[in-house]
PDB file of C-alpha atoms in Angstrom:
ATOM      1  CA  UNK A  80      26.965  -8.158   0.005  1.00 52.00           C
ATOM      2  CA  UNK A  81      26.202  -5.064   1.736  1.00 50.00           C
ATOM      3  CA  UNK A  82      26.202  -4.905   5.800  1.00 62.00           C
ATOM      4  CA  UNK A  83      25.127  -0.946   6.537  1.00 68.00           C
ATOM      5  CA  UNK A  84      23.146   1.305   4.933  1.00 66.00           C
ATOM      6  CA  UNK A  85      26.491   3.336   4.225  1.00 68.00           C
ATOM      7  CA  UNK A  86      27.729   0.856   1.793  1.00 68.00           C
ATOM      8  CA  UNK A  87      25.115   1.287  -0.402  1.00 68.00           C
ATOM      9  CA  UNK A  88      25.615   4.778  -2.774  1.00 71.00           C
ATOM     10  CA  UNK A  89      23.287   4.913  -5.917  1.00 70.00           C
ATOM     11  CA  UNK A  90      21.612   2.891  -8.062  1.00 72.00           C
ATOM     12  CA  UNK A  91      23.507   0.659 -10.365  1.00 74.00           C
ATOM     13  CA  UNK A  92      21.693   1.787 -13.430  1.00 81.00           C
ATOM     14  CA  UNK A  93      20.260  -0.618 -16.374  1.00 86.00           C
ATOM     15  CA  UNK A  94      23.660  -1.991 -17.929  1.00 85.00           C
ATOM     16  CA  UNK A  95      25.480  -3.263 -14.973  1.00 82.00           C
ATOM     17  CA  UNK A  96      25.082  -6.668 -12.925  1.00 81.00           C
ATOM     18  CA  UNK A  97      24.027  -8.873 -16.056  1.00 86.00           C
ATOM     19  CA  UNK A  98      27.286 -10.690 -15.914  1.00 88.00           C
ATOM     20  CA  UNK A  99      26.332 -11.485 -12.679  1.00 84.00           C
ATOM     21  CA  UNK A 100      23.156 -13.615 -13.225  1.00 86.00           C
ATOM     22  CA  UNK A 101      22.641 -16.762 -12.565  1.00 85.00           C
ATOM     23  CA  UNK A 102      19.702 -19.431 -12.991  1.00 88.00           C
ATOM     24  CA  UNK A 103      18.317 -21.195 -10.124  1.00 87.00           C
ATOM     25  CA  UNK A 104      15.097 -23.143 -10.878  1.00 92.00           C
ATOM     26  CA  UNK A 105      12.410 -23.143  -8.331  1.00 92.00           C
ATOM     27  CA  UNK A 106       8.770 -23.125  -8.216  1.00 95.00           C
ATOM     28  CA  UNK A 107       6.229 -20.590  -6.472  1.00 93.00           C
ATOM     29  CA  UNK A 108       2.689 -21.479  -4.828  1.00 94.00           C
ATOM     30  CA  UNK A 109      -0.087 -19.423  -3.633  1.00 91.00           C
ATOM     31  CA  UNK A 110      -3.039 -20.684  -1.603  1.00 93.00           C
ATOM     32  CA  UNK A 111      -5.957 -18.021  -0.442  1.00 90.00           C
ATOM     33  CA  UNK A 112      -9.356 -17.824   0.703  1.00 89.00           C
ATOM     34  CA  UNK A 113     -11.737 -15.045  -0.374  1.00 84.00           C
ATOM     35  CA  UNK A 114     -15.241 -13.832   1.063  1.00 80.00           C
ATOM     36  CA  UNK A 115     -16.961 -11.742  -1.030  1.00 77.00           C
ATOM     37  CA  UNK A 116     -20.161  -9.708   0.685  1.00 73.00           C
ATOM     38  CA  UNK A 117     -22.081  -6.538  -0.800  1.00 67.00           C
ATOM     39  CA  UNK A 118     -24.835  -4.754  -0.475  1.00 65.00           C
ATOM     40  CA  UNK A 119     -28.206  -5.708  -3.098  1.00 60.00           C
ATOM     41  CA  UNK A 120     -25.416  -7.014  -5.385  1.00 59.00           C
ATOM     42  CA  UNK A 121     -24.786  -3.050  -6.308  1.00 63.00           C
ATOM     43  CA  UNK A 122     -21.342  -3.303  -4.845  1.00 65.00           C
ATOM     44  CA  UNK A 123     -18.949  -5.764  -4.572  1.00 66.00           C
ATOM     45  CA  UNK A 124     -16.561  -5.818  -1.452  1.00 75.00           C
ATOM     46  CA  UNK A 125     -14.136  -9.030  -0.392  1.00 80.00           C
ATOM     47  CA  UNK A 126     -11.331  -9.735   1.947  1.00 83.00           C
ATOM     48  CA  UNK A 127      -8.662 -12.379   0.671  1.00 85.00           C
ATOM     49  CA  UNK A 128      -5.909 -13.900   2.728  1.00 90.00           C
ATOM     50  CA  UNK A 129      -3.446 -16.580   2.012  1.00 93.00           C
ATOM     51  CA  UNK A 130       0.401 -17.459   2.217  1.00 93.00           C
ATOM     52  CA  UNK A 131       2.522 -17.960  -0.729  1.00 91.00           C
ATOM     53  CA  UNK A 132       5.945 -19.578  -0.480  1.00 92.00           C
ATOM     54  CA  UNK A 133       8.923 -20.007  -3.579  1.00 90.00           C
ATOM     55  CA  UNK A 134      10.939 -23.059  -3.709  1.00 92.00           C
ATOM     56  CA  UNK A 135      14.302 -23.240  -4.721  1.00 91.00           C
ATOM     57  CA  UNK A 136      16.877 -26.165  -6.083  1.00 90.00           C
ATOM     58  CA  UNK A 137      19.162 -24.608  -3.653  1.00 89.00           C
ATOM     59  CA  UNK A 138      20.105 -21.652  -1.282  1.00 88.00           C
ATOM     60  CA  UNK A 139      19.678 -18.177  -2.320  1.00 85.00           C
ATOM     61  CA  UNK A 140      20.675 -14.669  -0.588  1.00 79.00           C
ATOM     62  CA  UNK A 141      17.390 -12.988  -0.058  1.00 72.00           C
ATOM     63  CA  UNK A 142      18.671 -10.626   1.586  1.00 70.00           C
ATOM     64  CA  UNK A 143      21.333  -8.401   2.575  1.00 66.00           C
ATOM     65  CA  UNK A 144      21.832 -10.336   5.329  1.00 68.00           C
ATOM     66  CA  UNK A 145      24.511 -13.030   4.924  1.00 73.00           C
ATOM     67  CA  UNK A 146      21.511 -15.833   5.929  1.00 80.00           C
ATOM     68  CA  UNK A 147      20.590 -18.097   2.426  1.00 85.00           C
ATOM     69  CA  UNK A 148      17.046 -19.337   1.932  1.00 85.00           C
ATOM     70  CA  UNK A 149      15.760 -22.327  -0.202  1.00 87.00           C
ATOM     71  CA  UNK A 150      12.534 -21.749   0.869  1.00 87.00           C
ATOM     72  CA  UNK A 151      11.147 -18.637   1.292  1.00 86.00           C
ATOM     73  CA  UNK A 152       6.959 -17.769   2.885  1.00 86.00           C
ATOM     74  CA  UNK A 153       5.552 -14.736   2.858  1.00 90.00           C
ATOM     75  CA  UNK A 154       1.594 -13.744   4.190  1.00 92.00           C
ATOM     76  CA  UNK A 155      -0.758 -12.128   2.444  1.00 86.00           C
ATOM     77  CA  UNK A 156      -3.873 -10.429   2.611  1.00 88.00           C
ATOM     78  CA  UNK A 157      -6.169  -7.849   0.441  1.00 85.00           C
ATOM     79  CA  UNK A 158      -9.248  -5.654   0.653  1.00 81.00           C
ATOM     80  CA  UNK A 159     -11.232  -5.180  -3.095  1.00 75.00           C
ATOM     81  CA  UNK A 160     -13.300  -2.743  -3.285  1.00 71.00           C
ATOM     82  CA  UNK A 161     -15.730  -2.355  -6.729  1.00 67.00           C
ATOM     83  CA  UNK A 162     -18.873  -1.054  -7.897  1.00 63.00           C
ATOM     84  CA  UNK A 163     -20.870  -3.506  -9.853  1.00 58.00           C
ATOM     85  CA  UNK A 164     -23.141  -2.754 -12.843  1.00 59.00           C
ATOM     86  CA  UNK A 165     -26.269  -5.638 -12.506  1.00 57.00           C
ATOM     87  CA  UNK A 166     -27.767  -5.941 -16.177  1.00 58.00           C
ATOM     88  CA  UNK A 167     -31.248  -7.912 -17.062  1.00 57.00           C
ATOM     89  CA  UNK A 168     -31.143  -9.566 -20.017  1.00 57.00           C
ATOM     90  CA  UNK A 169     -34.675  -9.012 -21.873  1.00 58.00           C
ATOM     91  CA  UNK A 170     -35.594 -11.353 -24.823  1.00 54.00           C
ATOM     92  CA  UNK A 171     -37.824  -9.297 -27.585  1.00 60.00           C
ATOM     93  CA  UNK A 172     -40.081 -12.603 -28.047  1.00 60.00           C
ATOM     94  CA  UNK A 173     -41.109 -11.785 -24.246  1.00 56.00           C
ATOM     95  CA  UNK A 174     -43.794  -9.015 -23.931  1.00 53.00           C
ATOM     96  CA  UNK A 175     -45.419  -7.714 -20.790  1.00 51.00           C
TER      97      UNK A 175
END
């Protein structure tokens, strides 16, 4: 594992490290809120946040660090931003 910055020289390119993998089953979950608010309903604007964790059989290194995690939480929050294009549907059996 690397400790300092220093250890680390260059990128390992495409071909190496696949000897090196292993599978470790797990499952990931996401839970979020959003509130969407606009103006007239000619743009859209929203603010989501939420938490998200991954589950793991068993310890993994995350990081560089020599910790292991089998369960690892992260936060999460994001600010869309859209214009929105409002269409009326006519019917040509309707005449004014």
């Amino acid at each position: 594992m690397f400790v300092t910055e220093e250890a680390i020289t260059g990128g390992g390119g495409f071909g190496k490290g696949w000897s090196e993998i292993k599978i470790k089953p797990g499952a990931f979950a996401k839970a979020a809120m959003r509130f969407d608010y606009g103006r007239f309903n000619e743009s859209v604007s929203g603010l989501e946040i939420g938490m998200s964790a991954e589950f793991y059989a068993s310890e993994i290194p995350y990081t560089s660090l020599p910790e292991k995690e089998a369960i690892i939480h992260a936060g999460l929050c994001s600010h869309p931003v859209w214009k929105a294009k409002i269409t009326t549907l006519t019917s040509p059996l309707i005449h004014s």
